[in-house]
PDB file of C-alpha atoms and ligand atoms in Angstrom:
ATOM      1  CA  UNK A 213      21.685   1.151   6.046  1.00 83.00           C
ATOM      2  CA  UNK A 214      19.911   3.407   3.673  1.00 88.00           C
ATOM      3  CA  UNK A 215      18.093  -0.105   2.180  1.00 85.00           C
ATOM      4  CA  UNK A 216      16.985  -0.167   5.885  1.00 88.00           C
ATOM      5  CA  UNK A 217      15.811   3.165   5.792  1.00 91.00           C
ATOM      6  CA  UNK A 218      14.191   3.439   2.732  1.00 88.00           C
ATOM      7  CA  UNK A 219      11.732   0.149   3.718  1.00 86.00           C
ATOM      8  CA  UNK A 220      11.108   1.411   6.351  1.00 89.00           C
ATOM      9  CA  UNK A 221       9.269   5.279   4.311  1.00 90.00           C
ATOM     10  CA  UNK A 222       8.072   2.311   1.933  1.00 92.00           C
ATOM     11  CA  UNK A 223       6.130   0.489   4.091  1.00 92.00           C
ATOM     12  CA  UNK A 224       3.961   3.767   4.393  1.00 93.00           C
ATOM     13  CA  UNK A 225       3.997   4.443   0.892  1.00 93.00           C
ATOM     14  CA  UNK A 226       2.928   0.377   0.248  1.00 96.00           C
ATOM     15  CA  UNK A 227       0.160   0.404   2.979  1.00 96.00           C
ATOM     16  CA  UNK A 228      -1.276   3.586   0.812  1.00 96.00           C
ATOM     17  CA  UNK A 229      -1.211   1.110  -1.692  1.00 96.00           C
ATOM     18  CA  UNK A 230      -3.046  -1.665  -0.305  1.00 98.00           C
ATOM     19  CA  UNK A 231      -5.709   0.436   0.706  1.00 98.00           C
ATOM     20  CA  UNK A 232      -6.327   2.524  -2.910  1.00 97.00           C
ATOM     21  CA  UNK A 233      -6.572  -0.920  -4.627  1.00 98.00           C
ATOM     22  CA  UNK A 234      -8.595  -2.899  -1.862  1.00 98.00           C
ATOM     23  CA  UNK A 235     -10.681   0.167  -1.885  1.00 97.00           C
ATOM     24  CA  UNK A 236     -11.324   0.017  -5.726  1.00 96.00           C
ATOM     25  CA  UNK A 237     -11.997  -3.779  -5.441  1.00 96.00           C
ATOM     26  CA  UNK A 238     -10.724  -6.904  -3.494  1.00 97.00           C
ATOM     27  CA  UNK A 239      -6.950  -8.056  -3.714  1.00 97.00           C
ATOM     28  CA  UNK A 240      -4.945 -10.628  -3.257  1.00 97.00           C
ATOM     29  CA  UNK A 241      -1.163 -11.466  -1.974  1.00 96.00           C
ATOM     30  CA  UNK A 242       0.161 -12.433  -5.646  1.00 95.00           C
ATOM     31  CA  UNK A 243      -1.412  -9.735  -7.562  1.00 97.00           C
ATOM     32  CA  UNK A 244      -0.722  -7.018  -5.511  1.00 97.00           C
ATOM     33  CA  UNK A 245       3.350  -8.104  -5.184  1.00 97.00           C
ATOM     34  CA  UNK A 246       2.929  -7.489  -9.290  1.00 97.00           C
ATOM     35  CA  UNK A 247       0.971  -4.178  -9.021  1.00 96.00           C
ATOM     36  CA  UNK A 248       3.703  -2.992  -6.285  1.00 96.00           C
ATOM     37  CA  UNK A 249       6.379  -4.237  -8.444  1.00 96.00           C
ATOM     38  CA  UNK A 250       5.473  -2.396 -11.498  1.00 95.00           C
ATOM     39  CA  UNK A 251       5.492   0.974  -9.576  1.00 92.00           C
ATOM     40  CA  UNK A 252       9.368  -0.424  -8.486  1.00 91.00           C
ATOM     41  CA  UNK A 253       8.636  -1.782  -5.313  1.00 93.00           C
ATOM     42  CA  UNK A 254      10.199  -5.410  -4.791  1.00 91.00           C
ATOM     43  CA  UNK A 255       7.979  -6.654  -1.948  1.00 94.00           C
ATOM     44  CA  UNK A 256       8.506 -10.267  -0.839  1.00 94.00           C
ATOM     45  CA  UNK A 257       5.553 -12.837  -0.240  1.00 96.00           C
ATOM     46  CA  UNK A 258       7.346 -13.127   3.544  1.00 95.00           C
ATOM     47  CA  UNK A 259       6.835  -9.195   3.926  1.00 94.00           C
ATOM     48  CA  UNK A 260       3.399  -8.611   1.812  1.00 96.00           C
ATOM     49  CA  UNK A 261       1.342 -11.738   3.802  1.00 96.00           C
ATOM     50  CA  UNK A 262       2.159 -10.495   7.514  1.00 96.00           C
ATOM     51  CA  UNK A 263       1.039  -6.780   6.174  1.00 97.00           C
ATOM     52  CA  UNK A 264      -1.994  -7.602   5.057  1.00 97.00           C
ATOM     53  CA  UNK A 265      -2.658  -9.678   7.778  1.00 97.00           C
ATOM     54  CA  UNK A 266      -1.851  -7.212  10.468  1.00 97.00           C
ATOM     55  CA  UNK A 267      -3.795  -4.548   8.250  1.00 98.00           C
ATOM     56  CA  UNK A 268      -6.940  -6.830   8.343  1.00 98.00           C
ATOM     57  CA  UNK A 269      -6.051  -6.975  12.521  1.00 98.00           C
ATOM     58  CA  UNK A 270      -6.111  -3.530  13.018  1.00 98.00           C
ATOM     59  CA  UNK A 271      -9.578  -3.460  10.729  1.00 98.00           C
ATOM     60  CA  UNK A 272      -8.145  -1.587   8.112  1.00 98.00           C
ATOM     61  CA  UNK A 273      -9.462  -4.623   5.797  1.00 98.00           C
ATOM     62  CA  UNK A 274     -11.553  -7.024   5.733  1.00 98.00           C
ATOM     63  CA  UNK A 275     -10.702 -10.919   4.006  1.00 97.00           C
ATOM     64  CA  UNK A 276     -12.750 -13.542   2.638  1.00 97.00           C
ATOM     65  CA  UNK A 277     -11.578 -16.720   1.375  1.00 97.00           C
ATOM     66  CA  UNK A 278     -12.433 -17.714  -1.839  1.00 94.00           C
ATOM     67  CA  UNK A 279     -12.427 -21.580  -3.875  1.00 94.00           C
ATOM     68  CA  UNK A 280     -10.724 -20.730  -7.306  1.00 89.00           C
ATOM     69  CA  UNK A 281     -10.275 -23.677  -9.026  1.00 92.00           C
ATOM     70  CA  UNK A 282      -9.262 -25.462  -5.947  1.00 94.00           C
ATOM     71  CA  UNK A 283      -7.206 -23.318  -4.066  1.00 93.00           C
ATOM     72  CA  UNK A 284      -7.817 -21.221  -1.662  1.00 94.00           C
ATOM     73  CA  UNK A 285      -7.367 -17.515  -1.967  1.00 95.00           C
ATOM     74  CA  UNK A 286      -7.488 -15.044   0.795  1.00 96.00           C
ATOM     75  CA  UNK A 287      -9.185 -11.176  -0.889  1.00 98.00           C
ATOM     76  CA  UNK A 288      -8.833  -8.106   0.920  1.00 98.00           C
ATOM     77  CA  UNK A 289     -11.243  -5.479   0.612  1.00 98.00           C
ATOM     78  CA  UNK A 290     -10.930  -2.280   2.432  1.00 98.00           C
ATOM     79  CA  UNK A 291     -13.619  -1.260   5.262  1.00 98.00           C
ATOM     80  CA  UNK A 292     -14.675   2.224   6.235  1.00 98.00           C
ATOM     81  CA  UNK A 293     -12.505   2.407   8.383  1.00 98.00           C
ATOM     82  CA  UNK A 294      -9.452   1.716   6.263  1.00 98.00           C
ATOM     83  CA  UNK A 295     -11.120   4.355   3.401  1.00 98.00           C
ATOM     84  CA  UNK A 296     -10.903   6.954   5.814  1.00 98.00           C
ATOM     85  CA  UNK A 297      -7.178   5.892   6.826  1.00 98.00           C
ATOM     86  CA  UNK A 298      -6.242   6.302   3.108  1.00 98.00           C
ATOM     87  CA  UNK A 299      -8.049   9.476   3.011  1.00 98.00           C
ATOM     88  CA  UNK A 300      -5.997  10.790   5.902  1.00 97.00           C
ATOM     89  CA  UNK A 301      -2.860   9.568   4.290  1.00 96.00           C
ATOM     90  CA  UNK A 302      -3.375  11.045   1.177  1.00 94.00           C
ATOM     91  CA  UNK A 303      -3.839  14.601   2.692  1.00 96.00           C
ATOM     92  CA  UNK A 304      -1.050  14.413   4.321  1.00 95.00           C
ATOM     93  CA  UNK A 305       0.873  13.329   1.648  1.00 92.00           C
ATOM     94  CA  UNK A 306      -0.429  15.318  -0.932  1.00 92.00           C
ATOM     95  CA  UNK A 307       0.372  18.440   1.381  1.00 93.00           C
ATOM     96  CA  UNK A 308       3.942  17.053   2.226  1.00 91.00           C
ATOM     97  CA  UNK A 309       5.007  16.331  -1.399  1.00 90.00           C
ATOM     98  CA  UNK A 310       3.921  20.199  -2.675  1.00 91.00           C
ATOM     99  CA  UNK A 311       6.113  21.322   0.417  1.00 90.00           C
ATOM    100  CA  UNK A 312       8.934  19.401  -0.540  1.00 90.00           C
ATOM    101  CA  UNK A 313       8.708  19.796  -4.233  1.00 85.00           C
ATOM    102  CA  UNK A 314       8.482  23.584  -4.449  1.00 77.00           C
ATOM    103  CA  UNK A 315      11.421  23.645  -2.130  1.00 67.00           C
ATOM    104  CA  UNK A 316      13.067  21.170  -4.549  1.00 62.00           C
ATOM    105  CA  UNK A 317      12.002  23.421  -7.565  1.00 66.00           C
ATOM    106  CA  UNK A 318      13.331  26.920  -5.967  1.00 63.00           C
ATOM    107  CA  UNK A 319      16.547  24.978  -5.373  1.00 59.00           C
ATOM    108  CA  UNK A 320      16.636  24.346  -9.047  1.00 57.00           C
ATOM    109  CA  UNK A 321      19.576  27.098 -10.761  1.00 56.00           C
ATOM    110  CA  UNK A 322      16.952  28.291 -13.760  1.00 51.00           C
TER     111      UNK A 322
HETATM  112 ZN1   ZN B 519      -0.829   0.869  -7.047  1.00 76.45          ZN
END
């Protein structure tokens, strides 16, 4: 249940994700599940892939397929439209985490 719950806030917090990095320069599938791991997010191929794919559906970002060393691998880069998505997101954010942590902070017995 809270598992449930939690993925659910994550998938917000991993879609800001996507879009800093494929805003900074073009990702991939593997690389990202590594960058989202390190910041303790364990994010499945079988969850990441349909993301990014529905992300590049909604225009968010934009893919190109690239030969390296033989295989094919699918980059993301974001598109205008997905900059000004993150830059939404990280208003609101930024606004919504100094609500909550002054509130956590005057809760604090000093
Ligand atoms: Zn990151």
């Amino acid at each position: 249940m809270k598992e449930q719950i939690l993925r659910k806030l994550f998938l917000g917090f991993i879609q800001i994700h996507i879009l800093y990095h494929a805003k900074k320069e073009p990702i991939y599938g593997t690389w990202m599940i590594k960058e989202l791991a390190e910041h303790g997010y364990k994010v499945s191929p079988g969850m990441l892939y349909p993301l990014l794919n529905r992300m590049e559906k909604e225009k968010l970002l934009v893919k190109t397929e690239k030969n390296v060393d033989g295989k094919i691998i699918k980059f993301y880069q974001s598109t205008e439209l997905g900059e000004e998505v993150l830059k939404a997101a990280v208003e609101k954010a930024a606004a919504l985490f100094h609500e909550v942590k002054e509130e956590g902070e005057q809760l604090d017995p000093i």
